[in-house]
CSV table of C-alpha atoms in Angstrom, one decimal:
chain,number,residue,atom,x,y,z
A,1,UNK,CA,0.0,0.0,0.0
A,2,UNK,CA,1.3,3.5,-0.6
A,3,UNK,CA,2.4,5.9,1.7
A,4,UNK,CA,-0.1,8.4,3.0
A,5,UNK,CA,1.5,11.7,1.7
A,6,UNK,CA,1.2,14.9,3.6
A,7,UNK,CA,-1.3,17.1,0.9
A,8,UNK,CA,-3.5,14.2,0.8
A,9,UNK,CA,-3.4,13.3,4.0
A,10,UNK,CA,-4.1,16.6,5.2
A,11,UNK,CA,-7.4,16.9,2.3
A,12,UNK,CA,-8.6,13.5,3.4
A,13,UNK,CA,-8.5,14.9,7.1
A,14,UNK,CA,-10.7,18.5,6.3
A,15,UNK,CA,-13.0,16.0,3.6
A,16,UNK,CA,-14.0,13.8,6.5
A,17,UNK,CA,-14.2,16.7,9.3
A,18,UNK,CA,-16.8,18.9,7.3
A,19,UNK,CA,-18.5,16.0,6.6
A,20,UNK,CA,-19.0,14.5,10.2
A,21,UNK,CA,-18.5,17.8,12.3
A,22,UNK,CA,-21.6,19.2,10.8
A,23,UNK,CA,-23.5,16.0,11.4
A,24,UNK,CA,-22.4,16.3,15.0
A,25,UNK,CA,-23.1,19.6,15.4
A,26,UNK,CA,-26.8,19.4,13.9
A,27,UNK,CA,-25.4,22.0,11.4
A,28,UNK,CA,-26.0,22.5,7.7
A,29,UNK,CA,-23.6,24.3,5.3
A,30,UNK,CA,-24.9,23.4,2.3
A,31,UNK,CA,-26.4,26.7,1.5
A,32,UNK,CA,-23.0,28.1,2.4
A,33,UNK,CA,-20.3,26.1,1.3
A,34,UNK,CA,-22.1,24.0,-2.3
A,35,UNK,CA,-21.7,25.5,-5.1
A,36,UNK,CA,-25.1,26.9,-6.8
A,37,UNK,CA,-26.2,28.4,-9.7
A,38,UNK,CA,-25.1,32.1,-10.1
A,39,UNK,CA,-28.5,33.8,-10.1
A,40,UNK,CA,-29.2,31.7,-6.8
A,41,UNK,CA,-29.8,33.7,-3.6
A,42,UNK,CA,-27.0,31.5,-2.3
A,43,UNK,CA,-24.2,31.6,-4.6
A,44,UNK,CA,-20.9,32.8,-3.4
A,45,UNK,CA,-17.9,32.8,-5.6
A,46,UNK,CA,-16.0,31.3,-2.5
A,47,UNK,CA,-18.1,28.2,-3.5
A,48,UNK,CA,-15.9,26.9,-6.1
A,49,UNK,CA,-13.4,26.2,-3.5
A,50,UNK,CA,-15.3,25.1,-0.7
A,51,UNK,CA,-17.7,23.0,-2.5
A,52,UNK,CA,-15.1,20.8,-3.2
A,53,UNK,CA,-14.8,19.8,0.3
A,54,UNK,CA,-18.8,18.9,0.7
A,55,UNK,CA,-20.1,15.8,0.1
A,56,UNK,CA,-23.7,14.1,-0.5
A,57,UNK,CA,-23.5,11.1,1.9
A,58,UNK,CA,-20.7,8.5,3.0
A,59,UNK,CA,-20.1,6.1,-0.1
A,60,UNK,CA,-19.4,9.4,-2.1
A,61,UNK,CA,-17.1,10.6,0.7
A,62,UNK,CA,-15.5,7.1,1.1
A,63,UNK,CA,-15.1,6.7,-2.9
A,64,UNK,CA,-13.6,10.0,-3.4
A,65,UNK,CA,-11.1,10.1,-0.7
A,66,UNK,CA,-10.1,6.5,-2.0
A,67,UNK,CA,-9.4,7.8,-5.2
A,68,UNK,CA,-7.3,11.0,-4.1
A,69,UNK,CA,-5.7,8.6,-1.9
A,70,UNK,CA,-4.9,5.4,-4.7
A,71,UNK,CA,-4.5,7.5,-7.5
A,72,UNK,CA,-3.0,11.2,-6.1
A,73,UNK,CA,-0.4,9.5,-4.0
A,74,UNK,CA,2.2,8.7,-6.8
A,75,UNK,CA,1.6,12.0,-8.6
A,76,UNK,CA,2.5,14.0,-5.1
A,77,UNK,CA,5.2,12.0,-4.7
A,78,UNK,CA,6.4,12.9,-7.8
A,79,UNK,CA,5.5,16.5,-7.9
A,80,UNK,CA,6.0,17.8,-4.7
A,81,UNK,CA,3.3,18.7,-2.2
A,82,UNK,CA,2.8,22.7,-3.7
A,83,UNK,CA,2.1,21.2,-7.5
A,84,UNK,CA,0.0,18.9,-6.5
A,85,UNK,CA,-2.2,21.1,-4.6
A,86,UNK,CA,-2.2,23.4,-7.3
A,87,UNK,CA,-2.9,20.5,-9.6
A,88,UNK,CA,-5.9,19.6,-7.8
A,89,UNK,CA,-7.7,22.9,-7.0
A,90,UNK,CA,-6.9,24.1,-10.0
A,91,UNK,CA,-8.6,20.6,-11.6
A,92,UNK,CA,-11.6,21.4,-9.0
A,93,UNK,CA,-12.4,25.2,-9.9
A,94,UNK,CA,-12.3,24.2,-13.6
A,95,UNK,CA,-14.7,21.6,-13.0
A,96,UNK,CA,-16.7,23.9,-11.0
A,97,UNK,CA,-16.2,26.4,-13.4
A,98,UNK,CA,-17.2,24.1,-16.4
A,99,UNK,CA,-20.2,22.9,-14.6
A,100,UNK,CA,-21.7,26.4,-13.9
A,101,UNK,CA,-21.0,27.2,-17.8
A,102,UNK,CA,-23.1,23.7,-19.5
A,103,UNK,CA,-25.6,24.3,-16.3
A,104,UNK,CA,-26.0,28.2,-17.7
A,105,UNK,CA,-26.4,26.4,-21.3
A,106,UNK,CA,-29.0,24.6,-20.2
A,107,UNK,CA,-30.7,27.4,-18.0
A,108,UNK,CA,-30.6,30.1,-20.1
A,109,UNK,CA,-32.6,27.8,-23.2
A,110,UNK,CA,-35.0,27.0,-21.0
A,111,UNK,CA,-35.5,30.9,-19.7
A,112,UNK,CA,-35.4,31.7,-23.2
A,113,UNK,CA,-38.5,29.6,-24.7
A,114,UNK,CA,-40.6,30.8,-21.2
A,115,UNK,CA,-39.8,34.6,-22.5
A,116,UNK,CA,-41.0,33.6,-26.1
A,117,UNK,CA,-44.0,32.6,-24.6
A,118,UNK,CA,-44.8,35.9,-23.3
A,119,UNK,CA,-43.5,34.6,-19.6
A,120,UNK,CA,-42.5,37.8,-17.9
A,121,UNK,CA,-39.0,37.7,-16.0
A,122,UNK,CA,-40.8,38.1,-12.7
A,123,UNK,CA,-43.2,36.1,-13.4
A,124,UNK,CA,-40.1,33.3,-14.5
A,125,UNK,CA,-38.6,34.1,-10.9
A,126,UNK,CA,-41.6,33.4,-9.3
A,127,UNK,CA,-41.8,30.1,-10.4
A,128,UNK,CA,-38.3,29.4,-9.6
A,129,UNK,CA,-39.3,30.2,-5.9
A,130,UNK,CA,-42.6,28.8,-5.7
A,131,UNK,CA,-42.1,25.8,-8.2
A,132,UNK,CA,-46.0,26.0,-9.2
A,133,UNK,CA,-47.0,27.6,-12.6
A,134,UNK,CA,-49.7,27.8,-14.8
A,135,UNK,CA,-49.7,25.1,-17.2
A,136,UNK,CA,-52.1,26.5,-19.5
A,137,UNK,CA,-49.9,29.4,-20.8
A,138,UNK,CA,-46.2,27.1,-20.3
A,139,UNK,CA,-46.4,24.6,-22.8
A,140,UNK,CA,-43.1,22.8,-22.1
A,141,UNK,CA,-43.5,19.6,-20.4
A,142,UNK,CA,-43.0,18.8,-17.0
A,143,UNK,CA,-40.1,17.3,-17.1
A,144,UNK,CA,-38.3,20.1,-19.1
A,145,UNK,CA,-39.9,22.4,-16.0
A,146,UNK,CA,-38.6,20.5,-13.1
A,147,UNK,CA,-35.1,20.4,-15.0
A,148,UNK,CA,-35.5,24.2,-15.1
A,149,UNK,CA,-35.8,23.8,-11.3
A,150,UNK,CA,-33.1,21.9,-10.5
A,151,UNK,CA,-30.7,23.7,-12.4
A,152,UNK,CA,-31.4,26.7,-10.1
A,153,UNK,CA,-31.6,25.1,-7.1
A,154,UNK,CA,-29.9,22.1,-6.9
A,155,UNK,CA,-25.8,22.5,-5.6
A,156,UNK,CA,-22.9,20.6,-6.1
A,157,UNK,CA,-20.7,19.2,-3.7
A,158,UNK,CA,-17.9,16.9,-3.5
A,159,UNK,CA,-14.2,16.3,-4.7
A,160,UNK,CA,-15.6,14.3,-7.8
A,161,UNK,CA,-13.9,17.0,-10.5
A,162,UNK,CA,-10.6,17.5,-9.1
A,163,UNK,CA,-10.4,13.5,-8.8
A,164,UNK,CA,-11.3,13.4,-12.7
A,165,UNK,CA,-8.1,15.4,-12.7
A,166,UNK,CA,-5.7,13.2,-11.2
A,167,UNK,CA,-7.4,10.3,-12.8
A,168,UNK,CA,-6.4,11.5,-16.0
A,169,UNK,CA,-3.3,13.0,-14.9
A,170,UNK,CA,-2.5,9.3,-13.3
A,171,UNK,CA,-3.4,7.6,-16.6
A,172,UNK,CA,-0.9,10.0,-18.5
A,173,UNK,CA,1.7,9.2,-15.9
A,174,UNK,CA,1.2,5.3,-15.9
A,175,UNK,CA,-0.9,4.7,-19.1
A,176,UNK,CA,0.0,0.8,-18.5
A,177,UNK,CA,-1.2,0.9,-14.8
A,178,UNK,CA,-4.1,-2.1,-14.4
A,179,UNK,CA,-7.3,-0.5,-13.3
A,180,UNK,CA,-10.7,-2.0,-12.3
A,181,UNK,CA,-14.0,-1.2,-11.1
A,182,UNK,CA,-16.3,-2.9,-8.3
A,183,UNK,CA,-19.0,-3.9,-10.6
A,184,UNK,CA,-16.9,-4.7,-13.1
A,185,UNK,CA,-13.7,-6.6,-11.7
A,186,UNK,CA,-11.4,-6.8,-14.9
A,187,UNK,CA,-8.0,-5.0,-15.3
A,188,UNK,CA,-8.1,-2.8,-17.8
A,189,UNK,CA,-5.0,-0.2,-18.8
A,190,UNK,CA,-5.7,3.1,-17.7
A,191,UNK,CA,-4.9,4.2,-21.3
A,192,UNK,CA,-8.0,2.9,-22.2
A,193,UNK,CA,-10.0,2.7,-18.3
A,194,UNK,CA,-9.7,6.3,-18.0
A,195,UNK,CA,-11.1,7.9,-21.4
A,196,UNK,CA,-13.7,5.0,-21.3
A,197,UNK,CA,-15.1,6.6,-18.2
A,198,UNK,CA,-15.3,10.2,-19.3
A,199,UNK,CA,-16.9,8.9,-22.2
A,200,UNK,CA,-19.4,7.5,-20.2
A,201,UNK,CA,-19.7,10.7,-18.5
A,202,UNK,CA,-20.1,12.8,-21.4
A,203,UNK,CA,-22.9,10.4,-22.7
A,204,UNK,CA,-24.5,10.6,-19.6
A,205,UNK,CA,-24.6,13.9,-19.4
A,206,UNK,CA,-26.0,14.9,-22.8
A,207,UNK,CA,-28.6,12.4,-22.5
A,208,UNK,CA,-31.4,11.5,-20.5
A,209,UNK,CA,-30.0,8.3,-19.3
A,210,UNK,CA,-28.2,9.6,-16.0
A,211,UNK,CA,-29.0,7.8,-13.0
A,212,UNK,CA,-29.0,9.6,-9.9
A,213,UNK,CA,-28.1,13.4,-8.9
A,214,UNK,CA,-25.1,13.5,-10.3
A,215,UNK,CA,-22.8,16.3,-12.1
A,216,UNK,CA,-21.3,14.6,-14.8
A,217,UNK,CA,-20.1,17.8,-17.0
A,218,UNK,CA,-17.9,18.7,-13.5
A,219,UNK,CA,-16.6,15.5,-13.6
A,220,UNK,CA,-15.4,16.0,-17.7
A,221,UNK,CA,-14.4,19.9,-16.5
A,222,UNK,CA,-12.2,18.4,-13.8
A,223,UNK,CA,-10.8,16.0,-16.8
A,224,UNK,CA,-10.2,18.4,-19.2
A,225,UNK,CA,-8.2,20.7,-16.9
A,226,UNK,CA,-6.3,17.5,-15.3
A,227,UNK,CA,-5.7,16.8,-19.0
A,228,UNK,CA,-4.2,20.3,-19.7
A,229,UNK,CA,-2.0,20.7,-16.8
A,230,UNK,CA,-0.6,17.3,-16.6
A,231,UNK,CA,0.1,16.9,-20.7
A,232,UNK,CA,1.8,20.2,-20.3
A,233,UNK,CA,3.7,19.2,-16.9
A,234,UNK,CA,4.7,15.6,-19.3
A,235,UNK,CA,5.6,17.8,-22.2
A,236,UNK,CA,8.1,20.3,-20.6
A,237,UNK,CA,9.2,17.6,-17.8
A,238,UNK,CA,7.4,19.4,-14.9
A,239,UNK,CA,8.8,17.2,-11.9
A,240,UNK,CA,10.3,17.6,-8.9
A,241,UNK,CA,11.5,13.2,-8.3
C-alpha cells in the first residue's frame, strides 16, 4: 500500500471533518459552502473552492477520498506537495467552473422559450421560488420544468472533478497501470480505463439516461483541466523526483 503523503493526507483529514462535524453539530452548510447556480440567492464565488470539500453522503465521501488517496499518491510523490495542490484545486475550480457554464447552457434555453411565450421575468422568478405555474400558458413539459428547477436550485458538492483530474493525470503518468472497477472486476490499462469513463460521462450527461443526482459535465471539467496541466507538466518535464 502507498504511503499516506502529507497534501492528501491533510485533504482527506478536512474532507471527512466537514463532513462529520456538521452531522455532530446538527449543522447544515450546504447553502454556504455548495456551489449553486449564479442567479441563486445563495451563490458565493467562495463556492468553487469550498464546494469541493462537501459531500452528499458516505459512499461518495468514502469513494472520493479513496481515489485521491490510490491514484494522487504517486503524482504527489512525484511532484511535490505545492504542485499537486495546485494541480488539484486548479482541476476542481475548472470543474466547478465548467459545470456552472453547460448548467448556464442549459438554463438560459429554457428561460429563453418561457420569454417567447410571453412569460415575464418576474413572473419566471416566481416560479423558480414557488415551483407551481400555470400550465395552460407554459407549454413545455413537466419534465423540461422541473429540470428548469433543479438547475437553479440544486448545488454541487464533492471532490468528484478534481479527482477526474488526477485520474487522468495518473493515466498520463502510468498509461500501462491495471485499473478495475467494483462492478466490473477486470484490469483494464488506464490508457483505455480512463477515457472509457469520461466517455461514459459525457454520454450521460448529454442524455437523458443519467442515474441519480449527479454532475457529470464537472466530472469532464475536472478531466479536461487534469488533461491540460498534466500533458503540459509531461511535455516540458514538470517534476520535482
Amino acid at each position: 500500500m502507498p504511503r499516506l503523503t502529507q497534501a492528501i493526507k491533510h485533504l482527506i483529514i478536512i474532507n471527512v471533518i466537514l463532513f462529520f462535524a456538521p452531522q455532530l453539530l446538527n449543522m447544515d452548510l450546504t447553502n454556504l459552502f455548495a456551489l449553486h447556480y449564479p442567479k441563486n440567492e445563495h451563490f458565493g464565488i467562495w463556492q468553487y473552492v469550498t464546494h469541493m470539500f462537501m459531500h452528499g453522503g458516505t459512499m461518495h465521501l468514502i469513494f472520493n477520498m479513496y481515489a485521491l488517496w490510490a491514484f494522487g499518491t504517486p503524482l504527489e510523490q512525484m511532484w511535490g506537495r505545492n504542485k499537486f495542490l495546485f494541480f488539484y484545486f486548479s482541476a476542481g475550480i475548472g470543474a466547478g467552473l465548467i459545470y456552472t457554464f453547460a448548467n448556464y447552457y442549459q438554463f438560459n434555453g429554457i428561460y429563453e422559450q418561457l420569454i417567447g411565450m410571453g412569460i415575464s421575468p418576474a413572473e419566471i422568478q416566481n416560479i423558480l421560488t414557488s415551483g407551481q405555474y400555470n400550465d395552460s400558458l407554459i407549454t413545455l413539459s413537466n419534465k423540461t420544468m422541473s429540470e428548469f428547477y433543479s438547475l437553479y436550485h440544486t448545488p454541487a458538492v464533492g471532490a468528484s472533478g478534481a479527482i477526474y483530474g488526477i485520474l487522468v493525470a495518473f493515466g498520463l503518468t502510468y498509461p500501462d497501470a491495471k485499473l478495475a472497477l467494483i462492478f466490473f472486476p477486470v484490469p483494464i490499462a488506464a490508457k483505455y480505463f480512463i477515457p472509457l469513463i469520461i466517455v461514459s460521462d459525457l454520454f450521460f450527461g448529454m442524455t437523458s439516461y443519467s442515474i441519480g443526482n449527479i454532475a457529470h459535465f464537472a466530472h469532464i471539467g475536472g478531466a479536461i483541466i487534469g488533461l491540460i496541466i498534466a500533458w503540459y507538466w509531461k511535455k516540458n518535464q514538470f517534476k520535482f523526483r
